[in-house]
CSV table of C-alpha atoms and ligand atoms in Angstrom, one decimal:
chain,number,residue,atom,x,y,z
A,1,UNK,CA,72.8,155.1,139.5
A,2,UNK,CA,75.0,152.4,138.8
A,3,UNK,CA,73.9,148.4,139.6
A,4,UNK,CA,75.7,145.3,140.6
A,5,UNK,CA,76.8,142.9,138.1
A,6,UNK,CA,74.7,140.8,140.3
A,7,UNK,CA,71.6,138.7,138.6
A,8,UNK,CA,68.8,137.8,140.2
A,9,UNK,CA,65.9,135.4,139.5
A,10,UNK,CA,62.6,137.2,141.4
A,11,UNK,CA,59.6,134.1,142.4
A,12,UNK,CA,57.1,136.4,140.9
A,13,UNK,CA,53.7,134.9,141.4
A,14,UNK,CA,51.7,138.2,140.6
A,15,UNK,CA,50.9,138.8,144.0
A,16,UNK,CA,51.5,142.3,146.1
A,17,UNK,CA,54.7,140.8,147.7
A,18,UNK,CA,56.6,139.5,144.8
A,19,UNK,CA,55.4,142.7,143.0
A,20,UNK,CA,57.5,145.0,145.7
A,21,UNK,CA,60.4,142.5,145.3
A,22,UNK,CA,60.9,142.4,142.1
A,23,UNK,CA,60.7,146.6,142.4
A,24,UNK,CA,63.1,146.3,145.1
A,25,UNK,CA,65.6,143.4,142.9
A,26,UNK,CA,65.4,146.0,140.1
A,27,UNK,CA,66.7,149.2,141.7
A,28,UNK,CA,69.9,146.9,143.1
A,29,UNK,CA,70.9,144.2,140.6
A,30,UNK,CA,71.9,144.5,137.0
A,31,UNK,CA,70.0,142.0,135.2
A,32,UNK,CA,66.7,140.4,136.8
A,33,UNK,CA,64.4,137.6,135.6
A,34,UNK,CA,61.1,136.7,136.6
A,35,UNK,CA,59.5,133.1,137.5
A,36,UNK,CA,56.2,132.5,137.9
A,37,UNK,CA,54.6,128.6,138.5
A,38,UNK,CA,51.5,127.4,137.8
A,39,UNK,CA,50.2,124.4,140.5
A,40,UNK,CA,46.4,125.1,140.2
A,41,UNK,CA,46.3,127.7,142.2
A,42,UNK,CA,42.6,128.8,142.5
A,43,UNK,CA,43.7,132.0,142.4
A,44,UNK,CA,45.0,131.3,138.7
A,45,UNK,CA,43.6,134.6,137.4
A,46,UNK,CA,47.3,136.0,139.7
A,47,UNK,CA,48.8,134.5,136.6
A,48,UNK,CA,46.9,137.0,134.2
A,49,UNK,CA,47.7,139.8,136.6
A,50,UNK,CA,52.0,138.7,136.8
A,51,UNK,CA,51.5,139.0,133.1
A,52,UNK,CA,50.0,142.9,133.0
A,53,UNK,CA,52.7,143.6,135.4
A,54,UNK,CA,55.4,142.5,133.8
A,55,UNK,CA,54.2,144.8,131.0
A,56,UNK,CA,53.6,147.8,133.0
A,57,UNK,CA,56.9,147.5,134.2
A,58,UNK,CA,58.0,147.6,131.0
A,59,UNK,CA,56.3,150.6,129.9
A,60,UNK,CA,55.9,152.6,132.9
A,61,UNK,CA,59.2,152.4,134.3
A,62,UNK,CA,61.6,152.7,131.6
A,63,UNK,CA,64.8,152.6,133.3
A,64,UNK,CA,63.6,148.9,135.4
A,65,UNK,CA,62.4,147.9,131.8
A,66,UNK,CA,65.9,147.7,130.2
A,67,UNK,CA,67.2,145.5,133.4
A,68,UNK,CA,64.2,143.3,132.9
A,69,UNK,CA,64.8,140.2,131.0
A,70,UNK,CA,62.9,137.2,130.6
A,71,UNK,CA,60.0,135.7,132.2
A,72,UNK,CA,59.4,132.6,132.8
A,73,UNK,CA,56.8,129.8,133.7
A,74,UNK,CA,57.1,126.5,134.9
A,75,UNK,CA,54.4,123.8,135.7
A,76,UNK,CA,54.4,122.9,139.3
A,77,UNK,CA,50.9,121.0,139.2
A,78,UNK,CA,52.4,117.8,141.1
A,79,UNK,CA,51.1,119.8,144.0
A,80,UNK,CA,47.6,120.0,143.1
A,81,UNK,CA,47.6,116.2,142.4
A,82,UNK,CA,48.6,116.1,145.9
A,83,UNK,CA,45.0,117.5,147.1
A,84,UNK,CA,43.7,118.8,150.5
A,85,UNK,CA,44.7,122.3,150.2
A,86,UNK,CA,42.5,125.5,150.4
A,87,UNK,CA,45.0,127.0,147.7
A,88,UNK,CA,44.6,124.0,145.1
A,89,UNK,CA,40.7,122.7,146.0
A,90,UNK,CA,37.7,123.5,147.0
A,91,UNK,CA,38.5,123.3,150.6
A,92,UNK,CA,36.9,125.5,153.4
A,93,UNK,CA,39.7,128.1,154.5
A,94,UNK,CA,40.0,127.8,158.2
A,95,UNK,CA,42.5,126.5,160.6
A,96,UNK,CA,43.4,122.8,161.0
A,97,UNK,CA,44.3,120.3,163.5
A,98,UNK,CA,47.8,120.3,162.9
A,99,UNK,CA,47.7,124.7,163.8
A,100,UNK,CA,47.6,125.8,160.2
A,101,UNK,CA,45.1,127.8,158.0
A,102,UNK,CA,43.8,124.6,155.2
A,103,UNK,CA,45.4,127.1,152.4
A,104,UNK,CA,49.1,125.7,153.4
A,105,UNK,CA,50.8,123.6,150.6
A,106,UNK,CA,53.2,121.3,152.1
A,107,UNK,CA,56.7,121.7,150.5
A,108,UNK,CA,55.2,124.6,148.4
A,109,UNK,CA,57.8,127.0,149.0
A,110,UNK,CA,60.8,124.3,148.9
A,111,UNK,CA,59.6,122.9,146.3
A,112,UNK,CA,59.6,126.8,144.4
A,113,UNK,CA,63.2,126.9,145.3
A,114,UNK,CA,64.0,124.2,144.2
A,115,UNK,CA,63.0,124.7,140.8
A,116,UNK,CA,64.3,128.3,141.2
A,117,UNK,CA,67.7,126.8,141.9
A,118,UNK,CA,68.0,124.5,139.1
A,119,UNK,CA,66.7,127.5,136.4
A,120,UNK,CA,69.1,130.1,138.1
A,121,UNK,CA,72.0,127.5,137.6
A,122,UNK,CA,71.0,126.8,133.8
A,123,UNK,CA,70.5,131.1,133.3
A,124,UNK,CA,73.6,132.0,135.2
A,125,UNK,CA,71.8,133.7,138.1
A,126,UNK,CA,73.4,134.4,141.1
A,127,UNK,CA,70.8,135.5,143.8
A,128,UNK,CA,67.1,134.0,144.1
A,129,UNK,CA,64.6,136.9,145.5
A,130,UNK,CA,61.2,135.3,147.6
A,131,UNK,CA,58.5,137.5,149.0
A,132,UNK,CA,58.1,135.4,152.4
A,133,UNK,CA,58.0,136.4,155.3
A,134,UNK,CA,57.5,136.0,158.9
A,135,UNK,CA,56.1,139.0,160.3
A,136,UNK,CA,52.3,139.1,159.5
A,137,UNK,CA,52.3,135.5,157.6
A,138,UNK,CA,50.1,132.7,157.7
A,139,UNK,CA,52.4,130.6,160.0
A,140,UNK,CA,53.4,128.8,157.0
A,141,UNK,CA,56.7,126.9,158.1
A,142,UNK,CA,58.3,127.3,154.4
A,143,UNK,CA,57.8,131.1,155.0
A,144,UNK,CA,60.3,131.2,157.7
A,145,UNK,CA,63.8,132.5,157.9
A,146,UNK,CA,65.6,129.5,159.7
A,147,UNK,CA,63.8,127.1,156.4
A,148,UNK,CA,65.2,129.2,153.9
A,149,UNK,CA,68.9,129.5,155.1
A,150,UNK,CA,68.9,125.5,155.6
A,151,UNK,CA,67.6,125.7,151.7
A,152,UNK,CA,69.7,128.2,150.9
A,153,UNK,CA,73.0,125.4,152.1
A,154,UNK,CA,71.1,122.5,150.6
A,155,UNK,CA,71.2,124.3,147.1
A,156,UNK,CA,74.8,125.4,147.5
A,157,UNK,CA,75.6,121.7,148.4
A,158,UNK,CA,73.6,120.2,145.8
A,159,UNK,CA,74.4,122.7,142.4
A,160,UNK,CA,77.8,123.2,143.6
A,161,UNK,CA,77.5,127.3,143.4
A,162,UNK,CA,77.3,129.8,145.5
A,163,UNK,CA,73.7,130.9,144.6
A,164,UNK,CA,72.0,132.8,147.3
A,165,UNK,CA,68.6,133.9,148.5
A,166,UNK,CA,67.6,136.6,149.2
A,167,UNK,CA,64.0,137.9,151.4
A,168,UNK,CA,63.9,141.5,151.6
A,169,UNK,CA,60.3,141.0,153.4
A,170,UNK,CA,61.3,138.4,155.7
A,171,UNK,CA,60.8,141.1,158.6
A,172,UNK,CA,58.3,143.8,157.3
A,173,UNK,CA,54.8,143.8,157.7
A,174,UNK,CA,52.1,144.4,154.9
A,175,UNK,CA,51.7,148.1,156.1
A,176,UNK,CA,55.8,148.0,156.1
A,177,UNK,CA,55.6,146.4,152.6
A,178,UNK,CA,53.2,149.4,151.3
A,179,UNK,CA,55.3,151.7,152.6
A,180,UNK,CA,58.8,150.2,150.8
A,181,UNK,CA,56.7,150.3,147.4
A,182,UNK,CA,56.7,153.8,147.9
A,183,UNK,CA,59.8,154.4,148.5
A,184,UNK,CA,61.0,152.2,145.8
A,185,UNK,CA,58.8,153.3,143.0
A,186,UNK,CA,56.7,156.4,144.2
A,187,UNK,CA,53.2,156.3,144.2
A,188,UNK,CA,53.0,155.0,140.1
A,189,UNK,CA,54.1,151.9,141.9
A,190,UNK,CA,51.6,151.9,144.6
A,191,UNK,CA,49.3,152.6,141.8
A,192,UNK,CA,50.2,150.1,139.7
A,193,UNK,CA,50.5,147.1,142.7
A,194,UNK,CA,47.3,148.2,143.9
A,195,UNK,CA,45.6,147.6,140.5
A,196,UNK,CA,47.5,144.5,138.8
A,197,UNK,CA,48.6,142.5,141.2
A,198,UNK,CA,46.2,140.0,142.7
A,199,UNK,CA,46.3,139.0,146.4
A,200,UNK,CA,42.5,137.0,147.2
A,201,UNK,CA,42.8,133.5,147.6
A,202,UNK,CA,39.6,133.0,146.4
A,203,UNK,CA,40.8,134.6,143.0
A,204,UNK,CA,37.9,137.4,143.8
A,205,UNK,CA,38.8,140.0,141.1
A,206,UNK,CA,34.9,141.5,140.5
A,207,UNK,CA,34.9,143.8,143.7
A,208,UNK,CA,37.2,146.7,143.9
A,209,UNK,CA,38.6,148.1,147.2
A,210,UNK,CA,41.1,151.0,147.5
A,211,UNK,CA,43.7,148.7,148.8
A,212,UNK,CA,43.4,146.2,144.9
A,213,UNK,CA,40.7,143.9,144.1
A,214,UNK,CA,39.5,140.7,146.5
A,215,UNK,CA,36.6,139.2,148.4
A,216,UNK,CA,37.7,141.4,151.3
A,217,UNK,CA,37.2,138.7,153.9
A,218,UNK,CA,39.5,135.7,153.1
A,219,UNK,CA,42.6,135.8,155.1
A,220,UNK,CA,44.9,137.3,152.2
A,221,UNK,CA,42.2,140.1,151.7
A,222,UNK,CA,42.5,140.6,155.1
A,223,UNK,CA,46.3,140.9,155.6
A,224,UNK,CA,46.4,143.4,152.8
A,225,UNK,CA,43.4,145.5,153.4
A,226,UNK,CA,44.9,145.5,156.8
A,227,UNK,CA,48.3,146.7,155.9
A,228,UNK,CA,47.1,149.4,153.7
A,229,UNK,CA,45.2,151.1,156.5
A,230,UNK,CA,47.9,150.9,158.9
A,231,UNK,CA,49.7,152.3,156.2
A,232,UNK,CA,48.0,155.1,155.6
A,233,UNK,CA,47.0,155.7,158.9
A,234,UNK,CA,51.1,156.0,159.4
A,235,UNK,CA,51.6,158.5,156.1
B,1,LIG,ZN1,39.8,137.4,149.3
């Protein structure tokens, strides 16, 4: 199989959806790095999992591993110092006032790209590859197509290149996203996203489900465990 001379820098945070897009960015594009932030997530221990991953990649799947190059890790904490999240605090996880679950981040996912932007322009990186989506999402506004194509112009604007990104989830739903891991890598992938990539907000990694580890009742257990029974109640 031959591959673009296309790079691409993948917003890997460790979890199931970054995990199938940086499978996916590695069967199309010639070179791909990875980027991971840290912003006090209470998940943290997602940032262990990225980590193992990376590695497995490495190992398990050859052919990905010599596309593979580095990884890196930038501090994004300014956002826990901004407080009142359910991702960064020790916030109940509900819905709020204002129509959205207290995990949201406000300018989270701009922020992200931001960052992204500036570290594709110093590496030479032509595409930036997100695991958002709208289909079965949060209702997270930085999640949503219409943000990330105004983004997508504000960075062209601003760095002066023609740097793109790109959202190959945008409109798939977890069972959907199960189901392209499959096809992308077979069931070692499945395998290996269900085992070392990390999902519960609540960073829940002591109870094991068939679908990965979680608490298996905050809303991003739910959205997987969810999709993985659809899923297989569609194989
Ligand atoms: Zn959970």
């Amino acid at each position: 199989m031959t591959h673009s001379n296309t790079s691409a820098l993948v917003l890997f945070s460790g979890g199931q959806d970054s995990a199938t897009c940086l499978a996916v960015a590695l069967t199309r594009y010639g070179r791909v790095e990875t980027l991971g932030f840290d912003y006090g997530q209470r998940h943290r221990v997602e940032l262990d999992c990225r980590q193992r991953f990376i590695d497995s990649i490495r190992t398990q799947f050859p052919e990905w591993g010599e596309r593979l190059g580095a990884d890196h890790m930038l501090d994004a904490s300014v956002l826990k110092s901004l407080g009142e999240s359910a991702m960064t605090d020790d916030v109940a996880i509900e819905m709020t006032e204002a129509g959205l679950p207290s995990t949201f981040v406000p300018g989270r996912n701009l922020l992200f790209f931001t960052l992204a932007g500036a570290l594709a322009y110093r590496r030479g990186i032509d595409v930036l590859v997100g695991g958002m989506c709208e289909t079965d999402y949060s209702g997270y506004p930085d999640c949503r197509a219409a943000t990330l194509a105004a983004q997508e112009q504000t960075l062209q604007l601003g760095l002066d290149s023609m740097v793109r990104i790109e959202t190959p989830l945008m409109y798939v739903d977890k069972a959907g996203t199960w189901a392209l891991a499959a096809e992308t890598g077979g069931q070692a992938l499945v395998d290996l996203i269900t085992e070392e990539t990390h999902t519960c907000y609540l960073g829940d990694r002591t109870q094991r489900h068939e679908w990965g580890y979680g608490c298996g009742t905050c809303p991003a257990c739910e959205l997987r465990s969810n999709g993985w029974h659809r899923w297989k109640a569609d194989a």
